PDB file of C-alpha atoms in Angstrom:
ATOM      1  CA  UNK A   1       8.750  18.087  17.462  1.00 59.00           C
ATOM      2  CA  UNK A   2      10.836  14.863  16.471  1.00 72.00           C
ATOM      3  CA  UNK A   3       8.953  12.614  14.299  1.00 87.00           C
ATOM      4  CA  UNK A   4       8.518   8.703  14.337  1.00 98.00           C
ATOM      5  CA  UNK A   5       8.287   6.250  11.695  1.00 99.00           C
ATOM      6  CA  UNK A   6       6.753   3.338  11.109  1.00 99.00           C
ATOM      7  CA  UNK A   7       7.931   0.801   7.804  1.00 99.00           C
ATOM      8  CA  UNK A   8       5.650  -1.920   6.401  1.00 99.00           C
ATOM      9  CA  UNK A   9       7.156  -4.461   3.856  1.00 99.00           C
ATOM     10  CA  UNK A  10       4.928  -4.887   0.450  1.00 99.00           C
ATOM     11  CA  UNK A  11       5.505  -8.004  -0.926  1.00 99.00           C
ATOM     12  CA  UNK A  12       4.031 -10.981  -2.617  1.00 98.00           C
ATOM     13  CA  UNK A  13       3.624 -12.969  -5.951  1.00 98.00           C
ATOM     14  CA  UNK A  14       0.569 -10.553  -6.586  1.00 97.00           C
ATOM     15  CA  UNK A  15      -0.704  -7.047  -5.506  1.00 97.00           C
ATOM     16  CA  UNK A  16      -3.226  -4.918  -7.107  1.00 97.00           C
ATOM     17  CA  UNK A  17      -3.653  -0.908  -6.071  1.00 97.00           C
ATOM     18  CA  UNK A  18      -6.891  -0.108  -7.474  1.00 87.00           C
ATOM     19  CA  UNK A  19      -7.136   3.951  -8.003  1.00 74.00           C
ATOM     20  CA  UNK A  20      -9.876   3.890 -10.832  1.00 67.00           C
ATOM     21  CA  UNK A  21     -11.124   0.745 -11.023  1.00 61.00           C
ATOM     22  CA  UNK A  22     -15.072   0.038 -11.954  1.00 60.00           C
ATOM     23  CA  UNK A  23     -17.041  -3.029 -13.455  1.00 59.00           C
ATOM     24  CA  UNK A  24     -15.352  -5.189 -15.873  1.00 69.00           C
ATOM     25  CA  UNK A  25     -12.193  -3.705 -15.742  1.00 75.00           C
ATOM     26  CA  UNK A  26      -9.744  -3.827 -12.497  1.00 79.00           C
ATOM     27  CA  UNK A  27      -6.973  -1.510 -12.617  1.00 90.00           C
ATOM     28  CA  UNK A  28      -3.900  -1.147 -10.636  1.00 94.00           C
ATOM     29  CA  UNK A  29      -1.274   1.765  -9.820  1.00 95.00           C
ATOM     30  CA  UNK A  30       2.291   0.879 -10.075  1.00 97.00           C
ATOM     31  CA  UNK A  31       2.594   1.755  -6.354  1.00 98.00           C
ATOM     32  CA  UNK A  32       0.892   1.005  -3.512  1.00 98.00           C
ATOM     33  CA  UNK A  33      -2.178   3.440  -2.617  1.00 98.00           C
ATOM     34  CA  UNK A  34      -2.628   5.590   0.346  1.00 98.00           C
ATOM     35  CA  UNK A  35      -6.226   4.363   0.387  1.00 98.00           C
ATOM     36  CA  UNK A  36      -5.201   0.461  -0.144  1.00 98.00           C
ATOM     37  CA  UNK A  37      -2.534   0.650   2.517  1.00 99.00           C
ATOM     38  CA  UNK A  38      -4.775   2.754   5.056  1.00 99.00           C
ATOM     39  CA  UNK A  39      -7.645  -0.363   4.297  1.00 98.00           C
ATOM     40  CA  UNK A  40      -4.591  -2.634   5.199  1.00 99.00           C
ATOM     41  CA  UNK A  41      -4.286  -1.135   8.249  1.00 99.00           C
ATOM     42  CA  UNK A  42      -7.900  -0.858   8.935  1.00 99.00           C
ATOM     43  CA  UNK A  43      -7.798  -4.744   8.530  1.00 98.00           C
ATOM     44  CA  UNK A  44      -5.178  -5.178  11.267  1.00 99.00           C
ATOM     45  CA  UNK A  45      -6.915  -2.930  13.633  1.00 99.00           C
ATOM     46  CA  UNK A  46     -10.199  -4.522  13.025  1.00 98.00           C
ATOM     47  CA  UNK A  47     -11.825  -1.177  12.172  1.00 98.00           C
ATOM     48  CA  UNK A  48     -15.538  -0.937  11.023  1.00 97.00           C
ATOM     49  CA  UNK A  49     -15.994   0.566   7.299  1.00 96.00           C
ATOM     50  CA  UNK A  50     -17.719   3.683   9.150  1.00 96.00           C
ATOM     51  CA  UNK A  51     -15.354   4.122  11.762  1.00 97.00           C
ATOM     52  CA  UNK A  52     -13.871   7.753  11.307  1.00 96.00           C
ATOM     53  CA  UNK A  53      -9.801   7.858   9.598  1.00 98.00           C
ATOM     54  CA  UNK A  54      -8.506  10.661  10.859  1.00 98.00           C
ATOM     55  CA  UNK A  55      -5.875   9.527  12.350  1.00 98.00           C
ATOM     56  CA  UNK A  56      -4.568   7.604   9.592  1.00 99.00           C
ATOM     57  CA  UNK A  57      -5.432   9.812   6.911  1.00 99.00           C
ATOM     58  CA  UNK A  58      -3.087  12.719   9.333  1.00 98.00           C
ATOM     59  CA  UNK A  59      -0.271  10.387   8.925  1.00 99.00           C
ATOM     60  CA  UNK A  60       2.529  11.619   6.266  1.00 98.00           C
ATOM     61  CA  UNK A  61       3.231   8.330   3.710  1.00 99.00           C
ATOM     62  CA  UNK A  62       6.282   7.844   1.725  1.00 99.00           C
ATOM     63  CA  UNK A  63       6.880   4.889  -1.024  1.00 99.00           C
ATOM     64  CA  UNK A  64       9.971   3.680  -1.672  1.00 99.00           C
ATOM     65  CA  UNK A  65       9.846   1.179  -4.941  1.00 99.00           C
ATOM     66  CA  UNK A  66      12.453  -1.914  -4.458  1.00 98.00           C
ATOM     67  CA  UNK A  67      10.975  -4.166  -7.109  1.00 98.00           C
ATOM     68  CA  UNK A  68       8.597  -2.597  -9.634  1.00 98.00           C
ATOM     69  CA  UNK A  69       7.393  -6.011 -10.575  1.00 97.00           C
ATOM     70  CA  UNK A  70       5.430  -6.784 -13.940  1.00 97.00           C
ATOM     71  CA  UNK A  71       2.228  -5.727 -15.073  1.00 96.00           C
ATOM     72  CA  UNK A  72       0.145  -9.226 -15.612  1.00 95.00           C
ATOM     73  CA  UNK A  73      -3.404  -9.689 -16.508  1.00 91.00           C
ATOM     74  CA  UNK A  74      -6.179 -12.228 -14.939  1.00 84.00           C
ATOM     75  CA  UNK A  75      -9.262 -12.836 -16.654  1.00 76.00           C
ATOM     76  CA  UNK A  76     -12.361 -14.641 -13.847  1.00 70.00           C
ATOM     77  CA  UNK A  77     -15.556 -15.320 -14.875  1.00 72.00           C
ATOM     78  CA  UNK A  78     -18.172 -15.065 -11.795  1.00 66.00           C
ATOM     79  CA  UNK A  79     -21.109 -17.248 -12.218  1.00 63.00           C
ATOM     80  CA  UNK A  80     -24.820 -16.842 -10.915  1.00 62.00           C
ATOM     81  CA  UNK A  81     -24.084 -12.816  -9.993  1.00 60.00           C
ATOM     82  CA  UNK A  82     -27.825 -11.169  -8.866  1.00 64.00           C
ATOM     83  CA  UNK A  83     -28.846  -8.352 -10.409  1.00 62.00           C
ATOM     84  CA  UNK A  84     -30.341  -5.277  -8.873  1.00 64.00           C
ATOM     85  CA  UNK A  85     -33.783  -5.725 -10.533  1.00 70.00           C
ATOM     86  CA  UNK A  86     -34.360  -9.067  -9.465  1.00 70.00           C
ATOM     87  CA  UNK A  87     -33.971 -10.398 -12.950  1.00 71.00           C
ATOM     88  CA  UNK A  88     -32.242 -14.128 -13.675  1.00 71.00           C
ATOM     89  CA  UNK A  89     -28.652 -14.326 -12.534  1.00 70.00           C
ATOM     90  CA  UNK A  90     -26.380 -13.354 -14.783  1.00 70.00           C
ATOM     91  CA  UNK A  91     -22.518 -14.377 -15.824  1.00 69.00           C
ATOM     92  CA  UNK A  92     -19.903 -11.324 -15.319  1.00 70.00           C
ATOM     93  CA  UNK A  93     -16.648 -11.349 -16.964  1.00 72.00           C
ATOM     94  CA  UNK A  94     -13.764  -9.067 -15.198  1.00 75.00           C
ATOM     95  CA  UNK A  95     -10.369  -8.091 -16.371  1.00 84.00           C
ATOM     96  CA  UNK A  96      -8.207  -7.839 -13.365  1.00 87.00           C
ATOM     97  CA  UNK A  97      -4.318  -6.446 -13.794  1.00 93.00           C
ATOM     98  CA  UNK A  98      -1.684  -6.861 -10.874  1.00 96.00           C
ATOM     99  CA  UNK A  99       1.918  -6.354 -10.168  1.00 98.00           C
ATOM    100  CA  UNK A 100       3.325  -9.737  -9.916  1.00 98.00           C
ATOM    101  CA  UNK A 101       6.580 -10.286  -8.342  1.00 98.00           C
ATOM    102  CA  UNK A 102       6.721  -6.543  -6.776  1.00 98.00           C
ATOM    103  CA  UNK A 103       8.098  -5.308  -3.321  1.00 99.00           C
ATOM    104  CA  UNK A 104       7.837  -2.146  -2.043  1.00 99.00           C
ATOM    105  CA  UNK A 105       8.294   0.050   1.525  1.00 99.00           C
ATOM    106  CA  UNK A 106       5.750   1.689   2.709  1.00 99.00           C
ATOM    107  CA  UNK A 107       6.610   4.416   5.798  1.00 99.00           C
ATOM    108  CA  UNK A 108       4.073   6.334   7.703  1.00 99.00           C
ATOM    109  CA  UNK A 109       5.212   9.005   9.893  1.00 99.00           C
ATOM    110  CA  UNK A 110       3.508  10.548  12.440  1.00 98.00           C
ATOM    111  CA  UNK A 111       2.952  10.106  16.363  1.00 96.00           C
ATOM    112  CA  UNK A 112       5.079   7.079  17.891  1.00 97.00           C
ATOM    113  CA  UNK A 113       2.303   5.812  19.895  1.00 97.00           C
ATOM    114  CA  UNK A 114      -0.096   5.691  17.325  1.00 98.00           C
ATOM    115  CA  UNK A 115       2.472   4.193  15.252  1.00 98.00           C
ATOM    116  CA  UNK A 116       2.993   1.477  17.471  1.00 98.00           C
ATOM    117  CA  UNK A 117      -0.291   0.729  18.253  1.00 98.00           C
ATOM    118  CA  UNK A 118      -0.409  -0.019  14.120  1.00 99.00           C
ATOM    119  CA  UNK A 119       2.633  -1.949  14.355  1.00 99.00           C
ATOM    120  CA  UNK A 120       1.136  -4.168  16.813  1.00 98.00           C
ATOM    121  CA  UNK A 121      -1.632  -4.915  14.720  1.00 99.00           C
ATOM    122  CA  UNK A 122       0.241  -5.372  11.582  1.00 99.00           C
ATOM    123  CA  UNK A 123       1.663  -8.414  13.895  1.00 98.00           C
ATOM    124  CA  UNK A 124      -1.500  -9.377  15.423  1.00 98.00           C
ATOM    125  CA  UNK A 125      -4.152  -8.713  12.625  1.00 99.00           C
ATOM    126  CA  UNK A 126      -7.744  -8.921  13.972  1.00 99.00           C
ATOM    127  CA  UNK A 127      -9.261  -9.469  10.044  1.00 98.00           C
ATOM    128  CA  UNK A 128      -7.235 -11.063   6.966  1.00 98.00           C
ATOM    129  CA  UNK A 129      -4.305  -8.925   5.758  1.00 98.00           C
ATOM    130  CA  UNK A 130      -4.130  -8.545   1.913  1.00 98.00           C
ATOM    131  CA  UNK A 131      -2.249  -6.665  -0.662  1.00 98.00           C
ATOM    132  CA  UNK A 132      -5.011  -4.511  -2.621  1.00 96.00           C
ATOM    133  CA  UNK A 133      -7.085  -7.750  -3.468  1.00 93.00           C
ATOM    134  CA  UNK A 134      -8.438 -10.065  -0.927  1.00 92.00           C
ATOM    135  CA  UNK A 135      -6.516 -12.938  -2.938  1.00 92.00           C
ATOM    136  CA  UNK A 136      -3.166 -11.612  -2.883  1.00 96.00           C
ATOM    137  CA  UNK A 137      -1.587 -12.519   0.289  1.00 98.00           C
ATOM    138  CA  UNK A 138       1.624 -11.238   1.626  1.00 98.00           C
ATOM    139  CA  UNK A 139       4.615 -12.854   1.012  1.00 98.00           C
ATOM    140  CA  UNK A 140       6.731 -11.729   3.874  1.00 98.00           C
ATOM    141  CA  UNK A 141       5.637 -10.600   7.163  1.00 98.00           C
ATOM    142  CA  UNK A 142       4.329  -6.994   6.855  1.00 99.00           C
ATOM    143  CA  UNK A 143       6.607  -5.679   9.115  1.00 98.00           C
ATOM    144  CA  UNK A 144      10.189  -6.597  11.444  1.00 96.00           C
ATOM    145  CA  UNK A 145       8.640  -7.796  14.618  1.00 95.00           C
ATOM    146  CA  UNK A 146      11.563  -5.951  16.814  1.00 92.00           C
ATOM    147  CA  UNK A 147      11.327  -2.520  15.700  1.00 88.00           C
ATOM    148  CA  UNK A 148       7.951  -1.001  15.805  1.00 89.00           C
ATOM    149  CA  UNK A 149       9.068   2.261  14.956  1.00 93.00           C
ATOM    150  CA  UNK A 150      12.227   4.471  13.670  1.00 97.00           C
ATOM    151  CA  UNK A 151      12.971   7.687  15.713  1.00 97.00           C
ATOM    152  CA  UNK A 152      13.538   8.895  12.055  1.00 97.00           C
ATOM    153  CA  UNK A 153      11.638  11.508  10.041  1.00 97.00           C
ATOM    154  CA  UNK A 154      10.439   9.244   6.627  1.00 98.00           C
ATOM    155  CA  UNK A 155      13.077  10.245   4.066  1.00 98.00           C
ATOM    156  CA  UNK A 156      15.926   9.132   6.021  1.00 98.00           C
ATOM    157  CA  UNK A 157      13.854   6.247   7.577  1.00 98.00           C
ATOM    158  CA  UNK A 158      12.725   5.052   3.957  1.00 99.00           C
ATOM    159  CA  UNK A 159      15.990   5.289   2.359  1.00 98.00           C
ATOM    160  CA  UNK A 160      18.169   3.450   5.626  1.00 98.00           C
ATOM    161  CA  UNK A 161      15.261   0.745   4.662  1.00 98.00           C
ATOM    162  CA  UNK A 162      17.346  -2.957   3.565  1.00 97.00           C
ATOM    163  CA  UNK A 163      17.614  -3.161   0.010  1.00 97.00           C
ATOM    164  CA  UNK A 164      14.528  -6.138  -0.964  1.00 98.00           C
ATOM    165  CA  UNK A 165      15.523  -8.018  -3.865  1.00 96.00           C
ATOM    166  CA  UNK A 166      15.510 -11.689  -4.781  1.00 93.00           C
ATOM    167  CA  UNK A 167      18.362 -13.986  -4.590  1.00 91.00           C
ATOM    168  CA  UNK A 168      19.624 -13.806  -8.047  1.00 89.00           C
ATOM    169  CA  UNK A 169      19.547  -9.842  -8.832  1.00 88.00           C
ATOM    170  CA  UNK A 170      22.329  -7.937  -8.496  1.00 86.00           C
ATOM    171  CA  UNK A 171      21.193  -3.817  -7.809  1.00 89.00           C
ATOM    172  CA  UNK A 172      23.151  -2.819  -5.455  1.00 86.00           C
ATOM    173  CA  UNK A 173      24.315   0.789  -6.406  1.00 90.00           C
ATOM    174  CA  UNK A 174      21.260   1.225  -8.812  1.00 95.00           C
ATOM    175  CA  UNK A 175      18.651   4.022  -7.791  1.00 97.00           C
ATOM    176  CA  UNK A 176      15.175   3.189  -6.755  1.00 98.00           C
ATOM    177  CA  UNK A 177      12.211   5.484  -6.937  1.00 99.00           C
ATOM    178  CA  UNK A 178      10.818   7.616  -4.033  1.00 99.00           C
ATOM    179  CA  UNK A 179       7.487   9.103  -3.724  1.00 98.00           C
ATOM    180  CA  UNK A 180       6.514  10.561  -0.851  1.00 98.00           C
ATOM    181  CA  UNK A 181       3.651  12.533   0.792  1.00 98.00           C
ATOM    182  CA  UNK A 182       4.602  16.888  -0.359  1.00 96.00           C
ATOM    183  CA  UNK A 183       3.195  20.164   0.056  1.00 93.00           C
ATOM    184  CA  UNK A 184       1.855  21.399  -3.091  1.00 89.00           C
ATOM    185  CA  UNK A 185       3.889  23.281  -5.316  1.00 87.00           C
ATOM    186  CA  UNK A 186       5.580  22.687  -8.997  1.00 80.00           C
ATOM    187  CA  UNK A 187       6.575  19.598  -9.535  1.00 84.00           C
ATOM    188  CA  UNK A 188       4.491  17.365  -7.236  1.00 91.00           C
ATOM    189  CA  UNK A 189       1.693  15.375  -8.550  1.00 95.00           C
ATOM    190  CA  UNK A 190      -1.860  15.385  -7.413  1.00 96.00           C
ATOM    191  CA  UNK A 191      -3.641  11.901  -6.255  1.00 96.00           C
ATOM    192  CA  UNK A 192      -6.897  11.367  -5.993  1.00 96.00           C
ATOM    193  CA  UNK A 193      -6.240   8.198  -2.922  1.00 97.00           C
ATOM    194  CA  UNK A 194      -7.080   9.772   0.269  1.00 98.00           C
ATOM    195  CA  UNK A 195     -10.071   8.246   2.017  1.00 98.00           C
ATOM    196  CA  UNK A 196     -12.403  10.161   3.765  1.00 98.00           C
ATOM    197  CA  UNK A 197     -15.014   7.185   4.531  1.00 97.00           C
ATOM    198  CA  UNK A 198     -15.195   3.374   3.634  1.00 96.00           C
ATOM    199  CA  UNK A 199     -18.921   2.875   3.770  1.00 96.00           C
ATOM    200  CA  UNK A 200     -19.941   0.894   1.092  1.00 91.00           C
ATOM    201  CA  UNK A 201     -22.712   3.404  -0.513  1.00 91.00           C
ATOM    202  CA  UNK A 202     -20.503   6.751   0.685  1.00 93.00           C
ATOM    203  CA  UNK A 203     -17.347   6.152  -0.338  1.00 93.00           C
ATOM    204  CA  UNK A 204     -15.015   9.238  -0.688  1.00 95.00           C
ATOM    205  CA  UNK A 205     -11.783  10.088  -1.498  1.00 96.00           C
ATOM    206  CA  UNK A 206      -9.600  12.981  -0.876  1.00 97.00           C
ATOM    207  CA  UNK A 207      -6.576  14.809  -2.996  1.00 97.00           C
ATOM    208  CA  UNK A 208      -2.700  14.770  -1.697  1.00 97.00           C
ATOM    209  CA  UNK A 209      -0.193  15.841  -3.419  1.00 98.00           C
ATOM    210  CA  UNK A 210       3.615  13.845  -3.774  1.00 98.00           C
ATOM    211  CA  UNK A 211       6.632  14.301  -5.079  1.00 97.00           C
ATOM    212  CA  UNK A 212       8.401  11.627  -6.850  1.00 98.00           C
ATOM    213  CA  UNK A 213      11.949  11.087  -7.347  1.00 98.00           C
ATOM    214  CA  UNK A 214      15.760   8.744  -7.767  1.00 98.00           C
ATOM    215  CA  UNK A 215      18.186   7.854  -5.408  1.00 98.00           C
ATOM    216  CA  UNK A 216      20.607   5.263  -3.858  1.00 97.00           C
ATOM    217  CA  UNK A 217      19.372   3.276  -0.613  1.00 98.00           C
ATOM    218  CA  UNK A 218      21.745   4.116   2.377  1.00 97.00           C
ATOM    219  CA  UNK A 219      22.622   1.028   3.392  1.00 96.00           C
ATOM    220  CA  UNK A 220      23.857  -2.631   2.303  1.00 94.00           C
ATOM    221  CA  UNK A 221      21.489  -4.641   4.142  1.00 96.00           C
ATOM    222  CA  UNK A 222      19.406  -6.698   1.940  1.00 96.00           C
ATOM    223  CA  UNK A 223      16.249  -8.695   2.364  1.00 97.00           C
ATOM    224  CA  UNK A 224      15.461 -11.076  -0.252  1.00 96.00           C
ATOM    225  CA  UNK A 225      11.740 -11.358  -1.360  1.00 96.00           C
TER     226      UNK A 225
END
């Protein structure tokens, strides 16, 4: 059976992909999360927190990385925060990292009607649309408004993607890094991002595995981000 796919555009000033973050400390991946992406999409949709994800979670994801960005670090202080006992309000210092200045694809494959029922809502969100963090807005639309899906499998589809840059770099002809959803065997890398609910007390995660690896972009389209 042919296989559709649909490509979102990651891209912004700021984007965190939080894969073991907890208190004080907010971490980020260097790539975008099944988890964080699949929460993106339950935005768009307007799905409940204990609506089932099947259907997502089904879907095969690939990552290509166009700009890695830089790894920054933002320091809030949150004032008046209860505490479970009851006792006086508290201060609560947090040490957030991003990716600032990063872009990346991000291609699901799976069935095309599902996929375009996503792509419609990645056009017509029914909540706020954010990258990781509900601060860090997207800086380009999510995804190309004509196309709502590729008759392509995602390794061809992900690497015919345009080349996203910004005005001044020069990469065309350099590699960019793939990582995309694998069966396991030696050599692919186990992560721990799949989510099984997003209840707020029964949250659960799930293992893939991906392989990771170089190559050229098959195209000279650009878009600059």
């Amino acid at each position: 059976m042919s296989m559709s796919t649909l490509l979102i555009r990651l891209a912004g000033p700021m984007q965190s992909w939080g894969l073991k973050s907890a208190f004080e400390l907010r971490n980020t991946q260097l790539d975008p999360t099944k988890s964080g992406v699949i929460g993106l999409l339950c935005a768009s949709l307007g799905r409940e927190r204990n609506e089932p994800l099947n259907d997502l979670t089904a879907l095969r994801m690939g990552v290509r990385i166009d700009k890695p960005g830089d790894l920054a670090f933002d320091y809030q202080t949150a004032l008046n925060v209860a505490k479970a006992d009851g006792g006086k309000p508290d201060t609560q210092l947090s040490h957030r990292v991003y990716l600032a200045d990063a872009a990346f694809w991000v291609g699901f494959e799976g069935d095309a009607v599902l996929l375009k029922k996503l792509h419609h809502a990645l056009l017509n969100p029914i909540w706020p649309q954010f990258l990781g963090r509900k601060s860090y807005l997207p800086g380009i639309p999510l995804v190309d408004p004509h196309d709502a899906c590729l008759e392509l499998p995602l390794d061809l589809a992900l690497q015919q993607a345009p080349r996203m840059q910004a005005e001044h770099e020069k990469v065309a002809g350099t590699p960019v890094k793939y990582i995309i959803d694998s069966e396991a065997h030696e050599g692919t890398e186990q992560r721990h991002d799949v989510p099984l609910s997003f209840e707020i007390n029964h949250r659960a995660f799930t293992f893939r595995s991906v392989k990771s690896s170089w190559g050229l972009v098959d195209t000279e389209e650009v878009l600059y981000v």
